[in-house]
Short mmCIF file of C-alpha atoms in Angstrom, two decimals:
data_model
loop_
_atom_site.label_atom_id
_atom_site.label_comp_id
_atom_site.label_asym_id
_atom_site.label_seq_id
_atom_site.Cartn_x
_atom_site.Cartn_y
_atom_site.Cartn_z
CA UNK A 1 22.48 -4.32 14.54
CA UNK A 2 22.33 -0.54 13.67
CA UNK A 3 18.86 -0.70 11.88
CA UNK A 4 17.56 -2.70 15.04
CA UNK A 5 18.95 -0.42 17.37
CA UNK A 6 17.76 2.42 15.08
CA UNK A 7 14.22 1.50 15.39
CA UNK A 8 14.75 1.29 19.00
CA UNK A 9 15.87 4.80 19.22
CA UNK A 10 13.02 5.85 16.80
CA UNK A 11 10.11 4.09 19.28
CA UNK A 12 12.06 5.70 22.56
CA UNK A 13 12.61 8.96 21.14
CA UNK A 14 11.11 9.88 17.41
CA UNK A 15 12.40 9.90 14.06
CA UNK A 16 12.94 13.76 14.08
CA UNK A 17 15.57 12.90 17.07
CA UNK A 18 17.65 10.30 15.25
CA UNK A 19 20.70 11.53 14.09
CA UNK A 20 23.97 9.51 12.63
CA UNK A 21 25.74 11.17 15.56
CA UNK A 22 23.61 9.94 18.23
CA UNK A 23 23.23 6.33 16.75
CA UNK A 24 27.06 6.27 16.91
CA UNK A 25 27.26 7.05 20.86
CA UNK A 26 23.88 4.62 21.19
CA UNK A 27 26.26 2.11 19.39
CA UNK A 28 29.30 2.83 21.13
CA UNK A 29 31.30 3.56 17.73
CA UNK A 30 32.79 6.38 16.05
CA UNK A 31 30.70 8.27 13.76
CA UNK A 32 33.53 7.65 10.85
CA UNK A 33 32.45 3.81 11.61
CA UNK A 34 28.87 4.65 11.18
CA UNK A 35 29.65 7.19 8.23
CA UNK A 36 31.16 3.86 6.69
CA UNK A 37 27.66 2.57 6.48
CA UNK A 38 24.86 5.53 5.66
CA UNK A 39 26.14 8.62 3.94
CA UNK A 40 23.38 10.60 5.30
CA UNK A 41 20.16 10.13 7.97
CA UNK A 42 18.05 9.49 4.81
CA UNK A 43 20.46 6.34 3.83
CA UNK A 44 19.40 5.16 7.33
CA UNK A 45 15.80 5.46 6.33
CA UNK A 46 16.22 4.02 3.03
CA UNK A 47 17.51 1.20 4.71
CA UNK A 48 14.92 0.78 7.47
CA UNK A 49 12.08 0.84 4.74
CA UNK A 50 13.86 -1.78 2.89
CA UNK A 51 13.65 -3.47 5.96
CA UNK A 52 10.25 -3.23 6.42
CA UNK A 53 9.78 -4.69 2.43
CA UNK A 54 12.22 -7.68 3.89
CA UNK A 55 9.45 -8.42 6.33
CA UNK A 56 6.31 -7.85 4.11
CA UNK A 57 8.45 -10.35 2.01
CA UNK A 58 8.74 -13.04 4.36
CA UNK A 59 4.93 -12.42 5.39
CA UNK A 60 4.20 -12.80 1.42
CA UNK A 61 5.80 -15.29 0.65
CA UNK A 62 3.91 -16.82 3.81
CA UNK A 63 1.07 -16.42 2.64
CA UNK A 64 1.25 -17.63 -0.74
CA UNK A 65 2.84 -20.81 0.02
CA UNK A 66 -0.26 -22.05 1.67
CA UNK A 67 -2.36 -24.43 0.67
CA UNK A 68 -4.88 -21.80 -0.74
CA UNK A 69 -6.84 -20.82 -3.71
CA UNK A 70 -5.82 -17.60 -5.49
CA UNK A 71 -8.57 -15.05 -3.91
CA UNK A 72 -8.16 -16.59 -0.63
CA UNK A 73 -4.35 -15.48 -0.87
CA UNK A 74 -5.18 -12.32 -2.17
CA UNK A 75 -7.21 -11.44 0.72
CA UNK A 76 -4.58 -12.90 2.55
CA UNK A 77 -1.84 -10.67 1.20
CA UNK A 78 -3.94 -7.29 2.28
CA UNK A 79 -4.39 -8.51 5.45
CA UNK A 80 -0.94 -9.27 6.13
CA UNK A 81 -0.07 -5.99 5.07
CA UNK A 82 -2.42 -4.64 7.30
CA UNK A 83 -1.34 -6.28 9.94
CA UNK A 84 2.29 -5.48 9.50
CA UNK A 85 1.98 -1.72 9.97
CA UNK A 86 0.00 -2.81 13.15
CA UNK A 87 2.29 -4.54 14.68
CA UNK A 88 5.83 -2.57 13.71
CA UNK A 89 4.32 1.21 13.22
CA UNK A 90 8.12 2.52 13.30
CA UNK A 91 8.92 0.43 10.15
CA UNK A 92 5.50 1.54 8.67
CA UNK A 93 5.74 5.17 9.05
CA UNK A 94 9.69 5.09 7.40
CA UNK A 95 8.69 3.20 4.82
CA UNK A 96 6.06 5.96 3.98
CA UNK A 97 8.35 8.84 4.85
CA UNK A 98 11.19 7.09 2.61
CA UNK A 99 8.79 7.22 -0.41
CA UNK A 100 9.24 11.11 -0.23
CA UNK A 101 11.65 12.98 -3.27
CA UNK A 102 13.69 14.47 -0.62
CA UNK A 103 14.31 11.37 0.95
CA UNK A 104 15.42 9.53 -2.04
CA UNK A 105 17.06 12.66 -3.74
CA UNK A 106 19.39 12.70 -0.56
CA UNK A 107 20.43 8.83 -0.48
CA UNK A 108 22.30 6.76 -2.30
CA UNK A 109 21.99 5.41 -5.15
CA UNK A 110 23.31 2.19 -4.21
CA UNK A 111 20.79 2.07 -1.11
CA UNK A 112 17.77 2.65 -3.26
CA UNK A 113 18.64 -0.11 -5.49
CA UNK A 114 19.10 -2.54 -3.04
CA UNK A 115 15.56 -1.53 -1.49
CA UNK A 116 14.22 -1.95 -5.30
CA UNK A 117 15.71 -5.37 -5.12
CA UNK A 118 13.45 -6.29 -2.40
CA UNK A 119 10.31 -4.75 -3.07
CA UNK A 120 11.00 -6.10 -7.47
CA UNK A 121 10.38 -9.63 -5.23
CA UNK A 122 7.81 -8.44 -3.88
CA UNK A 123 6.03 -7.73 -6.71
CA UNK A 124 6.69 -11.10 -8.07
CA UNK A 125 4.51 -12.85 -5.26
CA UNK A 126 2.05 -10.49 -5.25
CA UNK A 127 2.10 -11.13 -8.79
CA UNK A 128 1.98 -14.96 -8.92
CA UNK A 129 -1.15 -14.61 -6.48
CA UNK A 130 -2.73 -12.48 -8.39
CA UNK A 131 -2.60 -14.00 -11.57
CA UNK A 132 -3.87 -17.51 -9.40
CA UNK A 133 -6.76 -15.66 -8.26
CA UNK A 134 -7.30 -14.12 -12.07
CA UNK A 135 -7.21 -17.63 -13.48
CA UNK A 136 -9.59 -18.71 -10.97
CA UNK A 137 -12.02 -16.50 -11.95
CA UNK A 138 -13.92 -14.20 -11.93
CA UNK A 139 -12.20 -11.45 -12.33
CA UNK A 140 -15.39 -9.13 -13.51
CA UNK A 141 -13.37 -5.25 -13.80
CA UNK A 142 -14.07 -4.59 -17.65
CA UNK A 143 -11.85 -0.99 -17.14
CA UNK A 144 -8.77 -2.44 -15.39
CA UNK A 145 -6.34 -4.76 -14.93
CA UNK A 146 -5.89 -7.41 -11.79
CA UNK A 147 -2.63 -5.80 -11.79
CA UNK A 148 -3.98 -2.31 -11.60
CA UNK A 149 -6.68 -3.36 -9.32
CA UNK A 150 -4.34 -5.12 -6.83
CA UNK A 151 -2.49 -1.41 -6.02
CA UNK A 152 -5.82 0.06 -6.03
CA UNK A 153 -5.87 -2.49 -3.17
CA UNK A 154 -2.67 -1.69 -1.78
CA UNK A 155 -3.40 2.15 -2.06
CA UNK A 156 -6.86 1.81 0.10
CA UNK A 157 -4.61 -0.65 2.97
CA UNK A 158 -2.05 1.98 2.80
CA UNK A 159 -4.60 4.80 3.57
CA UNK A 160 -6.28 2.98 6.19
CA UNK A 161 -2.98 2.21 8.10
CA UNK A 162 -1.48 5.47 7.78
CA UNK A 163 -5.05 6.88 9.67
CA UNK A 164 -4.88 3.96 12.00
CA UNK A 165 -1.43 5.21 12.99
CA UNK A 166 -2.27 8.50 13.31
CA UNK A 167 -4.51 8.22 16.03
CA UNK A 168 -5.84 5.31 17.76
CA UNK A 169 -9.31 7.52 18.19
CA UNK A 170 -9.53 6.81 14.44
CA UNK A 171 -13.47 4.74 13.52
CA UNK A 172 -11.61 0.91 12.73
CA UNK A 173 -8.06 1.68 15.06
CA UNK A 174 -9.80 -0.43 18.15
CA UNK A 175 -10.11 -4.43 18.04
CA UNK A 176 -13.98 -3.57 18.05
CA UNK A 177 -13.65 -2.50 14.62
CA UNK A 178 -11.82 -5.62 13.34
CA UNK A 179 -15.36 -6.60 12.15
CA UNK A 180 -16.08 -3.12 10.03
CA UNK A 181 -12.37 -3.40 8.22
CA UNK A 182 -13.47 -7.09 7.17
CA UNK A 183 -16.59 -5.55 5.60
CA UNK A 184 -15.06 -2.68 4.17
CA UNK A 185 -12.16 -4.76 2.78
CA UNK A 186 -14.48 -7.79 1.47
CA UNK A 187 -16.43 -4.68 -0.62
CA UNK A 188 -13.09 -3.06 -2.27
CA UNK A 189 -12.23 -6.83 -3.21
CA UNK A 190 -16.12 -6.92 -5.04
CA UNK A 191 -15.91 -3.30 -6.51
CA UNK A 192 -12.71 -3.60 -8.10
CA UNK A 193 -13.80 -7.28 -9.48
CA UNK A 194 -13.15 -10.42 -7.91
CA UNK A 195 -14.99 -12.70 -5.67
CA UNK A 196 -16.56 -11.34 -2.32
CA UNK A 197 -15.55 -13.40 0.61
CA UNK A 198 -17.97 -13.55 3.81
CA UNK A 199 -16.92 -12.53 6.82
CA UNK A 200 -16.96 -15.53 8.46
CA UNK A 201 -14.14 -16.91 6.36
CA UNK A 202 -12.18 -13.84 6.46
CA UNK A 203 -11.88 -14.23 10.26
CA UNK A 204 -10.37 -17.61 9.73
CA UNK A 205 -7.73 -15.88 6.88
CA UNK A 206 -7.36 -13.09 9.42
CA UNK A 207 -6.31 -15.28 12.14
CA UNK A 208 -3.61 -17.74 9.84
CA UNK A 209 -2.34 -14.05 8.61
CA UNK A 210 -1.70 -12.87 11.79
CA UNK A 211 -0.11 -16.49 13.19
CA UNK A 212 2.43 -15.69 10.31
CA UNK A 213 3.03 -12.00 11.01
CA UNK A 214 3.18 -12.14 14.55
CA UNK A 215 5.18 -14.74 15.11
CA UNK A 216 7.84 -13.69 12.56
CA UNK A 217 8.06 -10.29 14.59
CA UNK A 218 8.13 -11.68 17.81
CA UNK A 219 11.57 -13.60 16.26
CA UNK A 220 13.40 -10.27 15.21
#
């Protein structure tokens, strides 16, 4: 209830105005009670990026259970991603700001390992796709991994979303652009060495993605 009610607070008023104080008189409890449960604001952030893994999680795990080859699921997998800091920005833009030293310098210890605990999972499916799409071949990269390749993957997503949120005047932000990302993604997917998908059939992974994404916000 306090991470939900968190992110509320975040989307009415900004991060830089959430304090453990005023998420105890939002939550009609006394600060001791919230002490109880963060240590510090950057516990609380900690904990909402770990909730934004939970959900990349669930949209992973989504994703790989259908009935799809290997690169099909890995193009899946960056488009959910995508989509996910679409459609819940707030959780985006903690999880980014909880990736700074200060940040996890100032929580706890206990916190961070839980959040490891999720995102260790993570890797695991991203893992199990990728090595699906590797044995389906071809994976053509002489100089790196699939592994490596896959964050290289991640890295350009992560780029694109964090200029996406940071103004909606940005080239590919409008759903005129949807067509340009598909390009743009289908050519990292070549360069770094697997199959190139048309866009035709990335439209149709686009729109199962986003049936999965969507509708698992829309139930928080």
């Amino acid at each position: 209830m306090l991470v939900h009610l968190a992110l509320e607070m975040i989307e009415r008023d900004g991060f830089h105005n959430l304090t453990l104080g005023r998420l105890a008189s939002e939550a009609d409890y006394s600060k001791g009670t919230i002490y109880n449960h963060f240590t510090c604001r950057e516990d609380l952030l900690i904990e909402l990026s770990s909730e934004s893994a939970r959900r990349q999680l669930r949209y992973y795990q989504a994703v790989a259970d259908l009935a799809w080859g290997g690169v099909r699921a890995l193009y899946g997998l960056m488009l959910a991603y995508m989509r996910h800091a679409e459609v819940t920005p707030v959780l985006f833009e903690c999880s980014i700001t909880a990736r700074t030293d200060t940040v996890c310098e100032a929580a706890s210890e206990a916190r961070l390992q839980r959040r490891d605990l999720v995102e260790a999972q993570m890797a695991q499916v991203v893992g199990s796709v990728v090595e699906r799409a590797a044995a389906e071949g071809p994976f053509t990269n002489p100089r790196v991994s699939p592994a490596v390749a896959v964050d290289a993957l991640r890295s350009y997503i992560l780029g694109y979303a964090a200029m996406h949120l940071l103004s909606r005047r940005f080239l590919w932000a409008a759903e005129s652009g949807r067509h340009d990302r598909l390009l743009v993604l289908a050519s990292m997917v070549e360069g770094l060495g697997w199959p190139r998908l048309e866009v035709e059939e990335l439209v149709t992974i686009q729109e199962a993605v986003n049936e999965i994404v969507d509708s698992s916000s829309a139930d928080r």
